[in-house]
CSV table of C-alpha atoms in Angstrom, one decimal:
chain,number,residue,atom,x,y,z
A,1,MET,CA,-6.5,14.4,-1.9
A,2,ARG,CA,-8.9,14.5,-4.8
A,3,LEU,CA,-8.4,17.4,-7.2
A,4,ASP,CA,-11.9,18.7,-6.9
A,5,ASN,CA,-11.7,18.7,-3.1
A,6,LEU,CA,-8.4,20.7,-3.3
A,7,LEU,CA,-9.9,23.2,-5.6
A,8,ALA,CA,-13.1,23.5,-3.5
A,9,GLN,CA,-10.9,24.5,-0.6
A,10,GLU,CA,-9.8,27.4,-2.7
A,11,LYS,CA,-13.5,28.5,-3.1
A,12,ILE,CA,-13.5,27.5,-6.8
A,13,SER,CA,-17.0,26.4,-8.0
A,14,ARG,CA,-17.7,23.0,-9.5
A,15,LYS,CA,-18.7,24.7,-12.8
A,16,THR,CA,-15.5,26.7,-13.0
A,17,MET,CA,-13.5,23.5,-12.3
A,18,LYS,CA,-15.2,21.6,-15.1
A,19,GLN,CA,-14.7,24.4,-17.6
A,20,ALA,CA,-11.0,24.8,-16.7
A,21,LEU,CA,-10.5,21.0,-16.9
A,22,LEU,CA,-12.0,21.0,-20.5
A,23,LYS,CA,-9.8,23.9,-21.5
A,24,GLY,CA,-6.6,22.3,-20.1
A,25,GLU,CA,-6.2,25.0,-17.6
A,26,ILE,CA,-5.5,22.7,-14.7
A,27,LEU,CA,-2.0,21.5,-14.8
A,28,VAL,CA,-0.3,18.8,-12.6
A,29,ASP,CA,3.5,18.9,-13.0
A,30,GLY,CA,3.0,20.8,-16.2
A,31,CYS,CA,0.5,18.3,-17.8
A,32,PRO,CA,-3.2,18.8,-18.1
A,33,ALA,CA,-5.2,17.1,-15.4
A,34,ARG,CA,-7.2,14.1,-16.6
A,35,SER,CA,-10.0,14.1,-14.1
A,36,LEU,CA,-11.4,16.1,-11.2
A,37,ALA,CA,-11.2,12.8,-9.2
A,38,GLN,CA,-7.4,12.7,-9.8
A,39,ASN,CA,-5.4,12.2,-6.6
A,40,ILE,CA,-3.1,15.1,-5.9
A,41,ASP,CA,-0.4,15.8,-3.3
A,42,THR,CA,0.8,19.4,-3.6
A,43,GLY,CA,3.7,18.5,-1.4
A,44,LEU,CA,5.0,16.3,-4.2
A,45,GLN,CA,3.4,17.7,-7.3
A,46,GLU,CA,3.0,21.2,-8.7
A,47,LEU,CA,-0.7,22.1,-9.2
A,48,ARG,CA,-1.6,25.1,-11.3
A,49,PHE,CA,-5.1,26.4,-11.9
A,50,GLN,CA,-5.4,29.0,-14.6
A,51,SER,CA,-1.7,29.8,-14.2
A,52,HIS,CA,-2.0,30.2,-10.4
A,53,ILE,CA,-0.1,27.7,-8.2
A,54,ILE,CA,-2.3,26.0,-5.6
A,55,GLN,CA,-0.5,25.2,-2.4
A,56,GLY,CA,-3.2,22.9,-1.0
A,57,TYR,CA,-2.3,20.2,1.5
A,58,GLU,CA,1.0,18.2,2.0
A,59,HIS,CA,0.3,14.6,3.0
A,60,THR,CA,2.2,12.5,5.5
A,61,TYR,CA,3.9,9.2,4.4
A,62,LEU,CA,5.5,6.9,6.9
A,63,MET,CA,7.2,3.5,6.7
A,64,LEU,CA,6.4,1.3,9.8
A,65,HIS,CA,7.9,-2.1,10.7
A,66,LYS,CA,4.9,-3.9,12.2
A,67,PRO,CA,5.7,-6.3,15.1
A,68,ALA,CA,3.7,-9.3,15.9
A,69,GLY,CA,1.0,-8.9,18.5
A,70,VAL,CA,-0.5,-5.6,17.3
A,71,VAL,CA,-3.5,-5.2,15.0
A,72,THR,CA,-3.7,-3.1,11.9
A,73,ALA,CA,-6.3,-0.7,13.0
A,74,ASN,CA,-6.6,2.8,14.3
A,75,LYS,CA,-8.4,1.8,17.5
A,76,ASP,CA,-9.1,-1.5,19.3
A,77,LYS,CA,-10.8,-2.0,22.7
A,78,GLU,CA,-8.6,-4.9,23.7
A,79,LEU,CA,-5.4,-5.0,21.6
A,80,PRO,CA,-2.6,-2.6,20.9
A,81,THR,CA,-2.7,-1.1,17.4
A,82,VAL,CA,-0.1,0.0,14.9
A,83,MET,CA,-1.2,3.6,15.6
A,84,ASP,CA,-0.2,3.1,19.2
A,85,LEU,CA,3.4,2.7,18.0
A,86,LEU,CA,3.4,6.4,16.8
A,87,PRO,CA,4.2,9.2,19.3
A,88,PRO,CA,1.3,11.4,20.3
A,89,ASP,CA,2.5,14.4,18.3
A,90,ILE,CA,2.3,12.4,15.1
A,91,GLN,CA,-1.0,10.4,15.8
A,92,SER,CA,-4.0,11.7,13.9
A,93,ASP,CA,-7.4,10.5,13.1
A,94,LYS,CA,-6.5,11.0,9.4
A,95,LEU,CA,-3.6,8.6,9.4
A,96,TYR,CA,-4.2,4.9,8.6
A,97,ALA,CA,-2.2,1.9,7.4
A,98,VAL,CA,-2.4,1.0,3.8
A,99,GLY,CA,-3.4,-2.7,3.7
A,100,ARG,CA,-4.0,-5.0,6.6
A,101,LEU,CA,-1.4,-7.3,8.1
A,102,ASP,CA,-2.7,-10.1,10.4
A,103,ARG,CA,-2.0,-9.7,14.1
A,104,ASP,CA,0.9,-12.3,14.0
A,105,THR,CA,2.3,-11.0,10.7
A,106,THR,CA,5.3,-8.6,10.8
A,107,GLY,CA,6.8,-6.3,8.2
A,108,LEU,CA,6.3,-3.4,6.0
A,109,LEU,CA,3.3,-1.0,6.4
A,110,LEU,CA,2.8,2.3,4.7
A,111,VAL,CA,1.0,4.8,6.9
A,112,THR,CA,-0.5,7.9,5.4
A,113,ASP,CA,-3.3,10.4,5.5
A,114,ASN,CA,-3.8,10.3,1.7
A,115,GLY,CA,-7.0,8.3,1.5
A,116,PRO,CA,-7.3,8.0,-2.3
A,117,LEU,CA,-3.7,6.7,-2.5
A,118,GLY,CA,-4.5,3.8,-0.2
A,119,PHE,CA,-7.5,2.9,-2.2
A,120,GLN,CA,-5.6,2.9,-5.4
A,121,LEU,CA,-2.7,0.9,-4.0
A,122,LEU,CA,-5.1,-1.8,-3.0
A,123,HIS,CA,-7.3,-1.7,-6.0
A,124,PRO,CA,-7.0,-4.8,-8.3
A,125,GLN,CA,-6.7,-2.7,-11.4
A,126,TYR,CA,-3.3,-1.4,-10.4
A,127,HIS,CA,-1.8,-4.9,-9.7
A,128,VAL,CA,0.5,-3.6,-6.9
A,129,ASP,CA,2.8,-6.5,-5.9
A,130,LYS,CA,3.4,-7.5,-2.3
A,131,THR,CA,6.3,-9.8,-1.3
A,132,TYR,CA,6.4,-11.8,1.9
A,133,GLN,CA,9.1,-14.0,3.6
A,134,VAL,CA,7.4,-17.2,4.6
A,135,GLU,CA,8.3,-20.1,6.8
A,136,VAL,CA,6.2,-23.3,6.7
A,137,ASN,CA,6.1,-26.5,8.7
A,138,GLY,CA,6.7,-28.9,5.7
A,139,LEU,CA,8.4,-29.5,2.4
A,140,LEU,CA,8.2,-27.1,-0.5
A,141,THR,CA,9.2,-28.5,-3.9
A,142,PRO,CA,9.6,-27.1,-7.5
A,143,ASP,CA,6.1,-28.5,-8.2
A,144,HIS,CA,4.7,-26.0,-5.8
A,145,ILE,CA,6.3,-23.2,-7.8
A,146,GLN,CA,4.3,-24.3,-10.8
A,147,THR,CA,1.1,-24.6,-8.8
A,148,PHE,CA,1.5,-21.0,-7.5
A,149,GLN,CA,2.2,-19.8,-11.0
A,150,LYS,CA,-1.0,-21.3,-12.3
A,151,GLY,CA,-3.1,-19.7,-9.6
A,152,ILE,CA,-4.2,-21.4,-6.4
A,153,VAL,CA,-7.9,-22.3,-6.1
A,154,PHE,CA,-9.3,-22.5,-2.5
A,155,LEU,CA,-11.8,-25.2,-1.5
A,156,ASP,CA,-14.7,-22.6,-1.7
A,157,GLY,CA,-13.9,-22.0,-5.3
A,158,THR,CA,-12.0,-18.7,-4.8
A,159,ILE,CA,-9.4,-18.3,-7.6
A,160,CYS,CA,-6.2,-16.5,-6.8
A,161,LYS,CA,-4.2,-14.7,-9.4
A,162,PRO,CA,-0.8,-16.3,-10.4
A,163,ALA,CA,1.8,-15.8,-7.7
A,164,ARG,CA,5.6,-16.0,-7.7
A,165,LEU,CA,7.1,-18.5,-5.3
A,166,LYS,CA,10.8,-18.7,-4.6
A,167,ILE,CA,12.1,-21.5,-2.4
A,168,LEU,CA,15.0,-20.5,-0.2
A,169,SER,CA,15.4,-23.7,1.8
A,170,ALA,CA,13.5,-26.9,2.1
A,171,SER,CA,13.2,-30.0,4.4
A,172,LEU,CA,10.5,-32.4,5.4
A,173,SER,CA,9.7,-30.4,8.5
A,174,HIS,CA,10.6,-26.8,7.7
A,175,SER,CA,10.9,-24.7,4.5
A,176,GLN,CA,11.6,-21.0,3.8
A,177,ALA,CA,10.4,-19.1,0.8
A,178,SER,CA,9.4,-15.8,-0.6
A,179,ILE,CA,6.1,-15.2,-2.3
A,180,THR,CA,4.9,-12.3,-4.4
A,181,ILE,CA,1.2,-11.7,-4.9
A,182,SER,CA,-0.8,-8.9,-6.6
A,183,GLU,CA,-4.0,-9.0,-4.6
A,184,GLY,CA,-5.0,-9.0,-1.0
A,185,LYS,CA,-7.7,-11.6,-0.2
A,186,PHE,CA,-8.5,-12.3,3.5
A,187,HIS,CA,-5.6,-14.5,5.0
A,188,GLN,CA,-4.6,-15.1,1.4
A,189,VAL,CA,-1.0,-16.2,1.8
A,190,LYS,CA,-1.8,-18.5,4.7
A,191,LYS,CA,-4.6,-20.1,2.8
A,192,MET,CA,-2.5,-20.5,-0.4
A,193,PHE,CA,0.1,-22.6,1.5
A,194,LEU,CA,-2.6,-24.6,3.3
A,195,SER,CA,-4.0,-25.5,-0.1
A,196,VAL,CA,-0.7,-27.2,-0.9
A,197,GLY,CA,-0.6,-29.0,2.4
A,198,VAL,CA,1.7,-26.9,4.6
A,199,LYS,CA,1.0,-24.4,7.4
A,200,VAL,CA,2.6,-20.9,7.6
A,201,THR,CA,4.5,-20.5,10.9
A,202,SER,CA,6.1,-17.1,10.2
A,203,LEU,CA,5.1,-14.4,7.8
A,204,LYS,CA,6.8,-11.1,7.1
A,205,ARG,CA,6.0,-8.5,4.4
A,206,THR,CA,9.2,-7.2,2.9
A,207,HIS,CA,8.0,-5.3,-0.2
A,208,PHE,CA,4.9,-3.3,-1.1
A,209,GLY,CA,4.9,-2.1,-4.7
A,210,PRO,CA,8.2,-0.2,-5.2
A,211,TRP,CA,8.8,0.2,-1.5
A,212,SER,CA,11.1,-2.1,0.4
A,213,LEU,CA,11.3,-2.6,4.2
A,214,ASP,CA,14.2,-0.7,5.6
A,215,GLU,CA,16.6,-3.3,7.0
A,216,ASN,CA,17.7,-0.8,9.7
A,217,LEU,CA,14.1,-0.2,10.9
A,218,GLN,CA,13.5,-2.3,14.0
A,219,GLU,CA,10.2,-3.9,14.7
A,220,GLY,CA,7.8,-1.3,16.2
A,221,ASP,CA,9.8,1.6,14.7
A,222,TYR,CA,8.8,4.0,11.9
A,223,ARG,CA,10.3,6.7,9.8
A,224,PRO,CA,9.2,9.2,7.1
A,225,LEU,CA,9.7,8.0,3.5
A,226,ASN,CA,12.9,9.3,2.0
A,227,SER,CA,13.2,11.3,-1.2
A,228,GLU,CA,13.6,8.2,-3.4
A,229,GLU,CA,10.5,6.6,-1.8
A,230,LEU,CA,8.5,9.8,-2.2
A,231,THR,CA,9.4,9.9,-5.8
A,232,SER,CA,7.8,6.5,-6.1
A,233,ILE,CA,4.7,8.0,-4.5
A,234,ARG,CA,4.7,10.8,-7.1
A,235,ASP,CA,5.2,8.4,-10.0
A,236,PHE,CA,2.3,6.3,-8.8
A,237,LEU,CA,0.0,9.4,-8.4
A,238,ARG,CA,1.0,10.4,-12.0
A,239,LYS,CA,0.2,6.9,-13.4
A,240,SER,CA,-3.0,6.3,-11.5
A,241,GLY,CA,-4.6,9.7,-11.8
């Protein structure tokens, strides 16, 4: 939650907030806050306003293994959504999935009610890497690795940032690879491979920033982030504030 929104819940005026910010009287984990727009989670960070601890609001963070056939949305009139995979006692209008996976794409989704966090994780300025396991219907060669490193250009002129391609197996009819990108254009991974003459037949996200898909998490299941993963959230909040 934004720092100013947190403080407003404590009935602190905007003027008082600004004065306290300038005087260094708002501390986040012992360090002066940088901006009233800073994203804070008092469940992970200590917030002090003029020496008083502000309890605020503790956010929810879940890891979900998205299966194929469900859409990344809160509601859909025709198709099941990732939110339908959560039990009723956890479902909330405030929860949402960070970043969209296509209906037929599986893998790691972060689910949270921390809106600013999701915006920051997807914003190009933070260059949060996303890694996918890919299967394609043709041959991948070392030349493709160089092409991806240079940055794929789509037919419409869209330029992709350099991506890291690692070929795991290759044959004329079937290849497996992993690809790491730092942006999230519409159907980007599928379009990148189409640009080099092969079609994606299977796509699974395994990593999102510092978070890795739990190998013990079955498709359709979820769990709260563990302490190490929550530390990564706190570190990101500290860097991006």
